[in-house]
Amino acid sequence: MGSRSISKKTNNGVSRKCASLIKEQRARIYILRRCATMLLCWYIQGDD
């Protein structure tokens, strides 16, 4: 019975770590998307 609770805690820790990594990657993608949009708008505005 004790080994089941330990493996459950380990599994929970892994899923938390995975969720944290996914959250971080989503934030990075969001920032990159915003920067690309700003650069594109700046480039288009500069053509005038």
mmCIF file of N, CA, C and O in Angstrom:
data_model
loop_
_atom_site.group_PDB
_atom_site.id
_atom_site.type_symbol
_atom_site.label_atom_id
_atom_site.label_comp_id
_atom_site.label_asym_id
_atom_site.label_seq_id
_atom_site.Cartn_x
_atom_site.Cartn_y
_atom_site.Cartn_z
ATOM 1 N N MET A 1 0.821 -1.201 0.000
ATOM 2 C CA MET A 1 0.000 0.000 0.000
ATOM 3 C C MET A 1 0.864 1.264 0.000
ATOM 4 O O MET A 1 0.553 2.208 -0.673
ATOM 5 N N GLY A 2 1.989 1.223 0.741
ATOM 6 C CA GLY A 2 2.842 2.400 0.843
ATOM 7 C C GLY A 2 3.491 2.775 -0.482
ATOM 8 O O GLY A 2 3.648 3.931 -0.799
ATOM 9 N N SER A 3 3.852 1.779 -1.290
ATOM 10 C CA SER A 3 4.507 2.077 -2.561
ATOM 11 C C SER A 3 3.549 2.754 -3.540
ATOM 12 O O SER A 3 3.960 3.551 -4.368
ATOM 13 N N ARG A 4 2.278 2.439 -3.431
ATOM 14 C CA ARG A 4 1.295 3.092 -4.308
ATOM 15 C C ARG A 4 1.210 4.589 -4.036
ATOM 16 O O ARG A 4 1.154 5.388 -4.948
ATOM 17 N N SER A 5 1.208 4.973 -2.757
ATOM 18 C CA SER A 5 1.107 6.397 -2.425
ATOM 19 C C SER A 5 2.372 7.141 -2.860
ATOM 20 O O SER A 5 2.305 8.274 -3.298
ATOM 21 N N ILE A 6 3.530 6.476 -2.784
ATOM 22 C CA ILE A 6 4.777 7.112 -3.203
ATOM 23 C C ILE A 6 4.761 7.322 -4.717
ATOM 24 O O ILE A 6 5.083 8.391 -5.204
ATOM 25 N N SER A 7 4.359 6.296 -5.468
ATOM 26 C CA SER A 7 4.338 6.433 -6.920
ATOM 27 C C SER A 7 3.311 7.477 -7.353
ATOM 28 O O SER A 7 3.509 8.191 -8.323
ATOM 29 N N LYS A 8 2.224 7.582 -6.600
ATOM 30 C CA LYS A 8 1.208 8.586 -6.920
ATOM 31 C C LYS A 8 1.775 9.987 -6.706
ATOM 32 O O LYS A 8 1.567 10.884 -7.522
ATOM 33 N N LYS A 9 2.529 10.187 -5.626
ATOM 34 C CA LYS A 9 3.144 11.488 -5.367
ATOM 35 C C LYS A 9 4.167 11.820 -6.450
ATOM 36 O O LYS A 9 4.237 12.935 -6.920
ATOM 37 N N THR A 10 4.962 10.841 -6.854
ATOM 38 C CA THR A 10 5.963 11.057 -7.894
ATOM 39 C C THR A 10 5.275 11.414 -9.203
ATOM 40 O O THR A 10 5.682 12.332 -9.899
ATOM 41 N N ASN A 11 4.216 10.699 -9.527
ATOM 42 C CA ASN A 11 3.471 10.959 -10.757
ATOM 43 C C ASN A 11 2.874 12.362 -10.723
ATOM 44 O O ASN A 11 2.897 13.075 -11.719
ATOM 45 N N ASN A 12 2.353 12.763 -9.579
ATOM 46 C CA ASN A 12 1.787 14.103 -9.424
ATOM 47 C C ASN A 12 2.873 15.156 -9.602
ATOM 48 O O ASN A 12 2.649 16.181 -10.224
ATOM 49 N N GLY A 13 4.050 14.911 -9.059
ATOM 50 C CA GLY A 13 5.161 15.846 -9.196
ATOM 51 C C GLY A 13 5.594 15.988 -10.642
ATOM 52 O O GLY A 13 5.897 17.073 -11.117
ATOM 53 N N VAL A 14 5.602 14.869 -11.371
ATOM 54 C CA VAL A 14 5.978 14.893 -12.782
ATOM 55 C C VAL A 14 4.947 15.671 -13.581
ATOM 56 O O VAL A 14 5.291 16.482 -14.429
ATOM 57 N N SER A 15 3.680 15.452 -13.293
ATOM 58 C CA SER A 15 2.634 16.156 -14.037
ATOM 59 C C SER A 15 2.666 17.655 -13.732
ATOM 60 O O SER A 15 2.427 18.471 -14.618
ATOM 61 N N ARG A 16 2.983 18.014 -12.499
ATOM 62 C CA ARG A 16 3.117 19.438 -12.161
ATOM 63 C C ARG A 16 4.281 20.068 -12.906
ATOM 64 O O ARG A 16 4.180 21.174 -13.421
ATOM 65 N N LYS A 17 5.398 19.337 -12.969
ATOM 66 C CA LYS A 17 6.575 19.844 -13.668
ATOM 67 C C LYS A 17 6.264 20.004 -15.157
ATOM 68 O O LYS A 17 6.639 20.996 -15.774
ATOM 69 N N CYS A 18 5.575 19.025 -15.708
ATOM 70 C CA CYS A 18 5.198 19.074 -17.121
ATOM 71 C C CYS A 18 4.266 20.257 -17.381
ATOM 72 O O CYS A 18 4.437 20.984 -18.359
ATOM 73 N N ALA A 19 3.311 20.473 -16.510
ATOM 74 C CA ALA A 19 2.382 21.596 -16.658
ATOM 75 C C ALA A 19 3.123 22.917 -16.554
ATOM 76 O O ALA A 19 2.837 23.860 -17.294
ATOM 77 N N SER A 20 4.101 22.974 -15.671
ATOM 78 C CA SER A 20 4.901 24.189 -15.513
ATOM 79 C C SER A 20 5.706 24.476 -16.782
ATOM 80 O O SER A 20 5.788 25.621 -17.231
ATOM 81 N N LEU A 21 6.293 23.439 -17.370
ATOM 82 C CA LEU A 21 7.060 23.606 -18.606
ATOM 83 C C LEU A 21 6.164 24.048 -19.757
ATOM 84 O O LEU A 21 6.536 24.915 -20.550
ATOM 85 N N ILE A 22 4.975 23.470 -19.838
ATOM 86 C CA ILE A 22 4.033 23.847 -20.893
ATOM 87 C C ILE A 22 3.634 25.305 -20.737
ATOM 88 O O ILE A 22 3.577 26.058 -21.712
ATOM 89 N N LYS A 23 3.380 25.711 -19.502
ATOM 90 C CA LYS A 23 3.003 27.099 -19.233
ATOM 91 C C LYS A 23 4.122 28.049 -19.653
ATOM 92 O O LYS A 23 3.869 29.097 -20.256
ATOM 93 N N GLU A 24 5.357 27.678 -19.350
ATOM 94 C CA GLU A 24 6.503 28.514 -19.709
ATOM 95 C C GLU A 24 6.651 28.613 -21.227
ATOM 96 O O GLU A 24 6.889 29.698 -21.766
ATOM 97 N N GLN A 25 6.485 27.501 -21.916
ATOM 98 C CA GLN A 25 6.600 27.509 -23.375
ATOM 99 C C GLN A 25 5.495 28.353 -24.012
ATOM 100 O O GLN A 25 5.736 29.070 -24.981
ATOM 101 N N ARG A 26 4.291 28.248 -23.463
ATOM 102 C CA ARG A 26 3.180 29.063 -23.978
ATOM 103 C C ARG A 26 3.471 30.548 -23.806
ATOM 104 O O ARG A 26 3.178 31.357 -24.685
ATOM 105 N N ALA A 27 4.074 30.917 -22.680
ATOM 106 C CA ALA A 27 4.425 32.317 -22.434
ATOM 107 C C ALA A 27 5.483 32.781 -23.430
ATOM 108 O O ALA A 27 5.386 33.881 -23.978
ATOM 109 N N ARG A 28 6.471 31.929 -23.698
ATOM 110 C CA ARG A 28 7.514 32.290 -24.659
ATOM 111 C C ARG A 28 6.936 32.468 -26.054
ATOM 112 O O ARG A 28 7.293 33.411 -26.770
ATOM 113 N N ILE A 29 6.061 31.561 -26.448
ATOM 114 C CA ILE A 29 5.437 31.659 -27.774
ATOM 115 C C ILE A 29 4.601 32.929 -27.868
ATOM 116 O O ILE A 29 4.614 33.619 -28.891
ATOM 117 N N TYR A 30 3.891 33.259 -26.797
ATOM 118 C CA TYR A 30 3.083 34.481 -26.779
ATOM 119 C C TYR A 30 3.972 35.709 -26.979
ATOM 120 O O TYR A 30 3.663 36.584 -27.787
ATOM 121 N N ILE A 31 5.088 35.761 -26.257
ATOM 122 C CA ILE A 31 5.999 36.904 -26.370
ATOM 123 C C ILE A 31 6.582 36.990 -27.777
ATOM 124 O O ILE A 31 6.635 38.067 -28.373
ATOM 125 N N LEU A 32 7.009 35.850 -28.326
ATOM 126 C CA LEU A 32 7.561 35.851 -29.678
ATOM 127 C C LEU A 32 6.526 36.310 -30.697
ATOM 128 O O LEU A 32 6.838 37.061 -31.623
ATOM 129 N N ARG A 33 5.289 35.874 -30.518
ATOM 130 C CA ARG A 33 4.217 36.276 -31.435
ATOM 131 C C ARG A 33 3.978 37.776 -31.363
ATOM 132 O O ARG A 33 3.810 38.444 -32.391
ATOM 133 N N ARG A 34 3.976 38.313 -30.149
ATOM 134 C CA ARG A 34 3.784 39.762 -29.991
ATOM 135 C C ARG A 34 4.922 40.547 -30.633
ATOM 136 O O ARG A 34 4.699 41.551 -31.305
ATOM 137 N N CYS A 35 6.151 40.082 -30.427
ATOM 138 C CA CYS A 35 7.309 40.765 -31.021
ATOM 139 C C CYS A 35 7.246 40.703 -32.542
ATOM 140 O O CYS A 35 7.516 41.708 -33.217
ATOM 141 N N ALA A 36 6.909 39.549 -33.089
ATOM 142 C CA ALA A 36 6.820 39.410 -34.541
ATOM 143 C C ALA A 36 5.736 40.326 -35.102
ATOM 144 O O ALA A 36 5.936 40.977 -36.137
ATOM 145 N N THR A 37 4.613 40.419 -34.413
ATOM 146 C CA THR A 37 3.520 41.292 -34.863
ATOM 147 C C THR A 37 3.956 42.750 -34.828
ATOM 148 O O THR A 37 3.706 43.500 -35.783
ATOM 149 N N MET A 38 4.631 43.151 -33.761
ATOM 150 C CA MET A 38 5.094 44.538 -33.661
ATOM 151 C C MET A 38 6.110 44.859 -34.750
ATOM 152 O O MET A 38 6.048 45.918 -35.377
ATOM 153 N N LEU A 39 7.039 43.937 -34.999
ATOM 154 C CA LEU A 39 8.033 44.162 -36.044
ATOM 155 C C LEU A 39 7.389 44.238 -37.419
ATOM 156 O O LEU A 39 7.762 45.063 -38.251
ATOM 157 N N LEU A 40 6.416 43.385 -37.658
ATOM 158 C CA LEU A 40 5.720 43.392 -38.943
ATOM 159 C C LEU A 40 4.963 44.702 -39.141
ATOM 160 O O LEU A 40 5.031 45.315 -40.213
ATOM 161 N N CYS A 41 4.273 45.146 -38.110
ATOM 162 C CA CYS A 41 3.549 46.421 -38.198
ATOM 163 C C CYS A 41 4.517 47.577 -38.420
ATOM 164 O O CYS A 41 4.267 48.466 -39.216
ATOM 165 N N TRP A 42 5.656 47.545 -37.719
ATOM 166 C CA TRP A 42 6.668 48.589 -37.867
ATOM 167 C C TRP A 42 7.222 48.600 -39.298
ATOM 168 O O TRP A 42 7.404 49.644 -39.897
ATOM 169 N N TYR A 43 7.440 47.391 -39.846
ATOM 170 C CA TYR A 43 7.968 47.276 -41.208
ATOM 171 C C TYR A 43 6.959 47.793 -42.235
ATOM 172 O O TYR A 43 7.321 48.527 -43.148
ATOM 173 N N ILE A 44 5.690 47.432 -42.047
ATOM 174 C CA ILE A 44 4.641 47.878 -42.981
ATOM 175 C C ILE A 44 4.472 49.385 -42.900
ATOM 176 O O ILE A 44 4.348 50.061 -43.929
ATOM 177 N N GLN A 45 4.480 49.950 -41.718
ATOM 178 C CA GLN A 45 4.329 51.390 -41.538
ATOM 179 C C GLN A 45 5.510 52.142 -42.148
ATOM 180 O O GLN A 45 5.368 53.250 -42.647
ATOM 181 N N GLY A 46 6.702 51.530 -42.151
ATOM 182 C CA GLY A 46 7.889 52.172 -42.671
ATOM 183 C C GLY A 46 7.897 52.281 -44.185
ATOM 184 O O GLY A 46 8.642 53.055 -44.748
ATOM 185 N N ASP A 47 7.089 51.487 -44.869
ATOM 186 C CA ASP A 47 7.034 51.512 -46.330
ATOM 187 C C ASP A 47 6.420 52.800 -46.870
ATOM 188 O O ASP A 47 6.684 53.163 -48.004
ATOM 189 N N ASP A 48 5.590 53.457 -46.083
ATOM 190 C CA ASP A 48 4.884 54.660 -46.561
ATOM 191 C C ASP A 48 5.800 55.777 -46.811
ATOM 192 O O ASP A 48 6.648 56.295 -46.845
#
